[in-house]
Short mmCIF file of C-alpha atoms in Angstrom, two decimals:
data_model
loop_
_atom_site.label_atom_id
_atom_site.label_comp_id
_atom_site.label_asym_id
_atom_site.label_seq_id
_atom_site.Cartn_x
_atom_site.Cartn_y
_atom_site.Cartn_z
CA MET A 1 -69.62 -94.04 58.54
CA THR A 2 -67.99 -94.87 55.20
CA HIS A 3 -64.44 -96.03 55.60
CA PHE A 4 -61.59 -95.54 53.16
CA ASP A 5 -62.82 -92.20 51.93
CA THR A 6 -59.11 -91.47 52.21
CA PRO A 7 -57.04 -93.98 50.19
CA PRO A 8 -54.93 -96.32 52.33
CA ILE A 9 -51.21 -95.58 52.42
CA LEU A 10 -48.42 -98.10 51.91
CA ILE A 11 -45.10 -96.82 53.27
CA THR A 12 -42.02 -98.62 52.07
CA GLY A 13 -38.49 -97.95 50.86
CA MET A 14 -34.88 -98.36 51.81
CA SER A 15 -33.92 -99.29 55.36
CA GLY A 16 -32.66 -96.08 56.92
CA GLY A 17 -34.58 -93.98 54.41
CA GLY A 18 -36.97 -92.54 56.99
CA LEU A 19 -39.81 -95.06 57.18
CA SER A 20 -40.30 -94.71 60.93
CA SER A 21 -40.33 -90.92 60.70
CA ALA A 22 -42.85 -91.08 57.86
CA ALA A 23 -45.07 -93.39 59.90
CA LYS A 24 -45.07 -90.86 62.73
CA VAL A 25 -46.34 -88.15 60.37
CA PHE A 26 -49.32 -90.30 59.40
CA GLU A 27 -50.01 -91.23 63.01
CA ASP A 28 -50.10 -87.53 63.85
CA LYS A 29 -52.61 -87.06 61.00
CA GLY A 30 -54.99 -89.56 62.59
CA TYR A 31 -54.03 -92.66 60.64
CA TYR A 32 -53.96 -96.11 62.17
CA VAL A 33 -50.43 -97.22 61.23
CA ALA A 34 -49.36 -100.87 61.26
CA HIS A 35 -45.61 -101.39 61.39
CA ASN A 36 -43.59 -104.04 59.55
CA ILE A 37 -46.37 -106.46 58.77
CA PRO A 38 -46.04 -109.11 56.03
CA PRO A 39 -47.57 -108.34 52.64
CA ARG A 40 -50.35 -110.90 53.03
CA ALA A 41 -51.32 -109.44 56.39
CA ILE A 42 -51.76 -106.01 54.79
CA VAL A 43 -54.66 -107.35 52.73
CA ASP A 44 -56.29 -108.91 55.79
CA LEU A 45 -55.81 -105.74 57.84
CA TRP A 46 -57.32 -103.48 55.22
CA LYS A 47 -60.27 -105.82 54.68
CA LEU A 48 -60.90 -105.60 58.42
CA CYS A 49 -60.61 -101.82 58.41
CA LYS A 50 -63.07 -101.55 55.55
CA GLN A 51 -65.85 -103.13 57.57
CA GLU A 52 -68.42 -100.62 58.78
CA GLU A 53 -68.23 -101.68 62.41
CA THR A 54 -64.49 -100.98 62.75
CA PRO A 55 -63.36 -97.68 64.31
CA VAL A 56 -60.54 -97.12 61.80
CA GLU A 57 -61.24 -94.47 59.17
CA LYS A 58 -57.71 -93.96 57.81
CA VAL A 59 -55.05 -96.63 57.63
CA ALA A 60 -51.41 -96.92 56.61
CA ALA A 61 -48.98 -99.81 56.70
CA VAL A 62 -45.19 -99.75 56.90
CA THR A 63 -43.36 -102.62 55.28
CA ASP A 64 -39.63 -102.92 54.71
CA VAL A 65 -37.28 -105.59 53.47
CA ARG A 66 -37.68 -107.61 56.69
CA SER A 67 -41.38 -108.09 55.98
CA ARG A 68 -40.62 -109.59 52.58
CA MET A 69 -39.23 -112.77 54.11
CA PHE A 70 -42.85 -113.87 54.46
CA PRO A 71 -44.83 -115.40 51.56
CA GLY A 72 -46.32 -113.04 48.99
CA SER A 73 -44.90 -109.91 47.40
CA LEU A 74 -45.78 -106.25 47.66
CA MET A 75 -46.61 -106.18 43.96
CA GLU A 76 -49.15 -108.99 44.43
CA THR A 77 -50.52 -107.21 47.49
CA ILE A 78 -51.05 -103.97 45.55
CA ASP A 79 -52.75 -105.83 42.71
CA GLU A 80 -55.07 -107.64 45.12
CA LEU A 81 -55.95 -104.46 46.99
CA THR A 82 -56.64 -102.67 43.70
CA ALA A 83 -58.97 -105.49 42.63
CA LEU A 84 -60.80 -105.09 45.95
CA ASP A 85 -61.26 -101.36 45.31
CA MET A 86 -58.72 -100.53 48.02
CA LYS A 87 -55.90 -99.28 45.81
CA PRO A 88 -53.19 -97.86 48.09
CA THR A 89 -51.10 -94.77 47.58
CA VAL A 90 -47.51 -96.05 47.72
CA LEU A 91 -44.91 -93.83 49.38
CA PHE A 92 -41.27 -94.85 48.85
CA LEU A 93 -38.54 -93.41 51.06
CA ASP A 94 -35.03 -93.38 49.59
CA ALA A 95 -31.58 -91.90 50.25
CA ARG A 96 -28.09 -92.07 48.75
CA ASP A 97 -25.99 -95.08 49.70
CA ASP A 98 -23.36 -93.03 51.52
CA VAL A 99 -26.06 -91.38 53.63
CA LEU A 100 -27.66 -94.73 54.46
CA ILE A 101 -24.25 -96.05 55.52
CA ARG A 102 -23.70 -93.03 57.75
CA ARG A 103 -27.13 -93.45 59.34
CA PHE A 104 -26.56 -97.13 60.08
CA ASP A 105 -23.10 -96.39 61.49
CA SER A 106 -24.46 -93.64 63.74
CA VAL A 107 -26.87 -96.04 65.45
CA ARG A 108 -24.48 -99.03 65.27
CA ARG A 109 -27.00 -101.21 63.46
CA THR A 110 -26.39 -103.89 60.87
CA HIS A 111 -28.39 -103.91 57.67
CA PRO A 112 -31.09 -106.64 57.53
CA LEU A 113 -29.56 -108.00 54.30
CA GLN A 114 -25.94 -107.55 55.30
CA GLY A 115 -25.25 -111.04 56.60
CA ASP A 116 -21.51 -111.65 56.87
CA ASP A 117 -20.76 -109.02 54.23
CA THR A 118 -20.26 -105.26 54.41
CA LEU A 119 -22.99 -102.72 55.02
CA LYS A 120 -22.57 -101.49 51.46
CA VAL A 121 -23.29 -104.97 50.09
CA GLY A 122 -26.45 -105.19 52.20
CA ILE A 123 -27.67 -101.87 50.83
CA GLN A 124 -26.95 -102.97 47.26
CA ARG A 125 -28.94 -106.17 47.82
CA GLU A 126 -31.84 -104.17 49.14
CA ARG A 127 -31.77 -101.78 46.16
CA GLN A 128 -32.16 -104.77 43.86
CA ALA A 129 -34.97 -106.18 45.99
CA VAL A 130 -36.99 -102.94 46.02
CA ALA A 131 -36.36 -101.80 42.44
CA GLU A 132 -39.73 -103.03 41.16
CA ILE A 133 -41.83 -101.50 43.93
CA ARG A 134 -39.89 -98.24 43.65
CA GLY A 135 -40.82 -98.06 39.99
CA ARG A 136 -44.47 -98.52 40.85
CA SER A 137 -44.60 -96.05 43.72
CA ASP A 138 -46.89 -93.03 43.54
CA ILE A 139 -44.58 -90.80 45.57
CA ILE A 140 -40.82 -91.09 46.01
CA ILE A 141 -39.17 -88.89 48.62
CA ASP A 142 -35.40 -88.71 48.77
CA SER A 143 -34.45 -88.01 52.38
CA THR A 144 -30.72 -87.60 51.63
CA ASN A 145 -30.64 -83.89 52.42
CA LEU A 146 -33.63 -83.77 54.74
CA SER A 147 -33.73 -83.42 58.51
CA ILE A 148 -36.59 -85.09 60.38
CA HIS A 149 -38.48 -81.81 60.27
CA ASP A 150 -37.75 -81.35 56.57
CA LEU A 151 -39.01 -84.88 55.90
CA ARG A 152 -42.26 -84.13 57.70
CA ARG A 153 -42.74 -81.01 55.59
CA ALA A 154 -41.96 -82.94 52.40
CA ILE A 155 -44.54 -85.61 53.25
CA GLU A 156 -47.16 -83.04 54.18
CA ALA A 157 -46.47 -81.18 50.94
CA ALA A 158 -46.64 -84.35 48.85
CA PHE A 159 -49.94 -85.48 50.35
CA GLY A 160 -51.52 -82.04 50.66
CA GLU A 161 -54.47 -82.18 53.02
CA PHE A 162 -54.46 -86.01 52.95
CA GLN A 163 -57.97 -85.80 51.51
CA ASN A 164 -57.69 -84.28 48.04
CA THR A 165 -58.26 -86.51 45.02
CA ASN A 166 -56.98 -83.90 42.54
CA GLN A 167 -53.61 -84.25 40.93
CA HIS A 168 -51.15 -83.01 43.49
CA VAL A 169 -48.17 -80.89 42.47
CA THR A 170 -45.31 -80.06 44.81
CA VAL A 171 -43.13 -77.20 43.63
CA GLU A 172 -39.79 -77.55 45.43
CA SER A 173 -37.01 -74.98 45.39
CA PHE A 174 -33.46 -76.18 46.04
CA GLY A 175 -29.79 -75.27 45.70
CA PHE A 176 -27.66 -77.19 43.24
CA LYS A 177 -24.71 -76.92 45.62
CA ASN A 178 -26.63 -79.26 47.96
CA GLY A 179 -27.56 -81.66 45.18
CA SER A 180 -30.66 -81.78 43.02
CA PRO A 181 -33.71 -83.64 44.43
CA ARG A 182 -33.67 -87.19 43.10
CA ASP A 183 -37.38 -87.56 43.72
CA ALA A 184 -38.34 -84.70 41.37
CA ASP A 185 -40.21 -85.58 38.18
CA ILE A 186 -39.12 -82.36 36.47
CA VAL A 187 -36.06 -80.24 37.33
CA VAL A 188 -35.52 -76.74 35.97
CA ASP A 189 -32.49 -74.51 36.43
CA VAL A 190 -32.96 -70.77 37.01
CA ARG A 191 -29.30 -69.90 37.44
CA PHE A 192 -29.54 -67.96 34.15
CA LEU A 193 -31.28 -65.17 36.09
CA PRO A 194 -29.30 -62.37 37.82
CA ASN A 195 -28.38 -63.44 41.33
CA PRO A 196 -29.66 -61.19 44.18
CA TYR A 197 -26.82 -62.52 46.32
CA TRP A 198 -24.51 -60.00 44.70
CA ILE A 199 -26.69 -57.08 45.77
CA PRO A 200 -25.64 -56.28 49.36
CA GLU A 201 -29.06 -55.17 50.57
CA LEU A 202 -30.69 -58.36 49.21
CA ARG A 203 -28.06 -60.91 50.22
CA GLY A 204 -29.49 -61.61 53.67
CA CYS A 205 -33.07 -61.84 52.41
CA ARG A 206 -34.79 -64.82 50.83
CA GLY A 207 -36.97 -65.36 47.78
CA THR A 208 -40.08 -65.26 49.97
CA ASP A 209 -39.23 -61.67 50.93
CA ALA A 210 -40.82 -59.01 48.72
CA PRO A 211 -37.60 -57.16 47.78
CA VAL A 212 -35.97 -60.36 46.46
CA ALA A 213 -39.13 -61.66 44.79
CA ASP A 214 -39.72 -58.29 43.11
CA TYR A 215 -36.11 -58.16 41.89
CA VAL A 216 -36.11 -61.72 40.50
CA LEU A 217 -39.55 -61.64 38.93
CA SER A 218 -39.07 -58.19 37.41
CA GLN A 219 -36.47 -59.64 35.06
CA PRO A 220 -38.01 -60.12 31.58
CA ALA A 221 -36.30 -63.51 31.34
CA ALA A 222 -38.02 -64.63 34.55
CA GLN A 223 -41.49 -63.79 33.32
CA ASN A 224 -40.84 -65.44 29.95
CA PHE A 225 -39.55 -68.54 31.67
CA VAL A 226 -42.48 -68.88 34.09
CA ASN A 227 -45.02 -68.27 31.33
CA ASN A 228 -43.44 -70.86 29.06
CA PHE A 229 -42.95 -73.41 31.84
CA VAL A 230 -46.54 -73.20 33.10
CA ALA A 231 -47.85 -73.50 29.55
CA MET A 232 -45.64 -76.54 28.88
CA PHE A 233 -46.46 -78.19 32.19
CA SER A 234 -50.19 -77.73 31.63
CA THR A 235 -49.95 -79.74 28.41
CA MET A 236 -48.35 -82.61 30.35
CA LEU A 237 -51.02 -82.98 33.03
CA GLU A 238 -53.47 -85.06 31.01
CA GLY A 239 -50.67 -87.46 30.07
CA TYR A 240 -49.65 -87.81 33.71
CA ARG A 241 -53.26 -88.49 34.66
CA HIS A 242 -53.63 -91.07 31.90
CA GLU A 243 -50.54 -92.86 33.21
CA GLY A 244 -52.00 -92.86 36.72
CA LYS A 245 -49.50 -90.36 38.10
CA ASN A 246 -51.38 -88.15 40.53
CA PHE A 247 -48.38 -86.86 42.50
CA ILE A 248 -45.91 -84.69 40.61
CA THR A 249 -42.84 -82.92 41.98
CA VAL A 250 -41.32 -79.96 40.13
CA GLY A 251 -37.81 -79.01 41.26
CA VAL A 252 -36.67 -75.41 40.71
CA GLY A 253 -32.96 -74.93 41.34
CA CYS A 254 -30.48 -72.10 41.71
CA THR A 255 -27.04 -72.04 43.31
CA GLY A 256 -27.90 -72.00 47.02
CA GLY A 257 -31.69 -72.38 47.06
CA HIS A 258 -32.18 -69.04 48.82
CA HIS A 259 -33.19 -66.42 46.25
CA ARG A 260 -33.93 -67.12 42.59
CA SER A 261 -35.31 -70.66 42.88
CA VAL A 262 -37.52 -69.67 45.83
CA ALA A 263 -39.03 -66.65 44.07
CA VAL A 264 -39.61 -68.54 40.82
CA ALA A 265 -41.05 -71.58 42.62
CA GLU A 266 -43.49 -69.33 44.47
CA ASP A 267 -44.59 -67.73 41.20
CA ILE A 268 -45.01 -71.08 39.45
CA ALA A 269 -47.08 -72.41 42.37
CA LYS A 270 -49.23 -69.28 42.31
CA ARG A 271 -49.91 -69.72 38.60
CA LEU A 272 -50.69 -73.43 38.94
CA ARG A 273 -53.18 -72.80 41.76
CA ALA A 274 -55.39 -71.11 39.19
CA ASN A 275 -56.09 -74.63 37.86
CA ASP A 276 -58.84 -76.03 40.08
CA THR A 277 -57.96 -79.62 39.10
CA LEU A 278 -54.63 -79.28 40.91
CA ASP A 279 -53.73 -79.33 44.59
CA VAL A 280 -50.50 -77.32 44.72
CA SER A 281 -48.00 -77.22 47.58
CA ILE A 282 -44.72 -75.35 47.90
CA LEU A 283 -41.56 -76.65 49.58
CA HIS A 284 -38.30 -74.71 49.99
CA ARG A 285 -35.74 -77.40 50.73
CA ASP A 286 -32.65 -75.28 51.29
CA ILE A 287 -34.03 -71.88 52.26
CA ALA A 288 -32.70 -72.14 55.83
CA ARG A 289 -29.30 -73.60 54.91
CA ASN A 290 -26.15 -71.49 55.05
#
């Protein structure tokens, strides 16, 4: 059996950003997941997994700031793995500082870089330490507004079927009142469209429901927007590929993330799926929020 048909995954990011939850998703998908191993050990592990006699077909490693106390850096590890034809897909989990503080407080944990200082100082130190790897990550997921279940859906959307080598596009609807997704590569605002919320019979429906979708997409401005956006985005794909960016997130926002953004995101995803070089997923971040 040929191993590493599926690229290895490197899971990293901010402490409290959701690394453990992300690891669980990959374990459920059949990955062998190694937790908090030093950068140098990642190379040794993946060399071992690549041998034909090993039982591991898919592998992921979780490494956070605690692992970086050992010799070697993640950047060097990625370069070495790439040279060995084992280039990993790097997933970076992030969240706003105030959310990280709240998460640490809720479990009464100290930050690994806090020392004798405040939790906020520890988080700031970590942000500086991970800035370079964040900039080199293939996928960045901001878990600020995500529950554990939302995070699972976001990871599954970002990685598609965990097998596809096409460029992967996640079209994510959201509500601006809950904050725009910081992990989006492109954010568009569809609040210029008439809001179905003000139509009593549509208020309780969502953009995935036919009456709302028909109302939103029947607006001439909606069709013009989707046509122009898909045409523009299509011209960007080759540039993304040239720059090695195979995971792209498009954020589509309206006020609450219930009606307009959902309907438009669904239509954009439908149009993009006509391109057989793309693996397109849809994610509605705020559709269930009040």
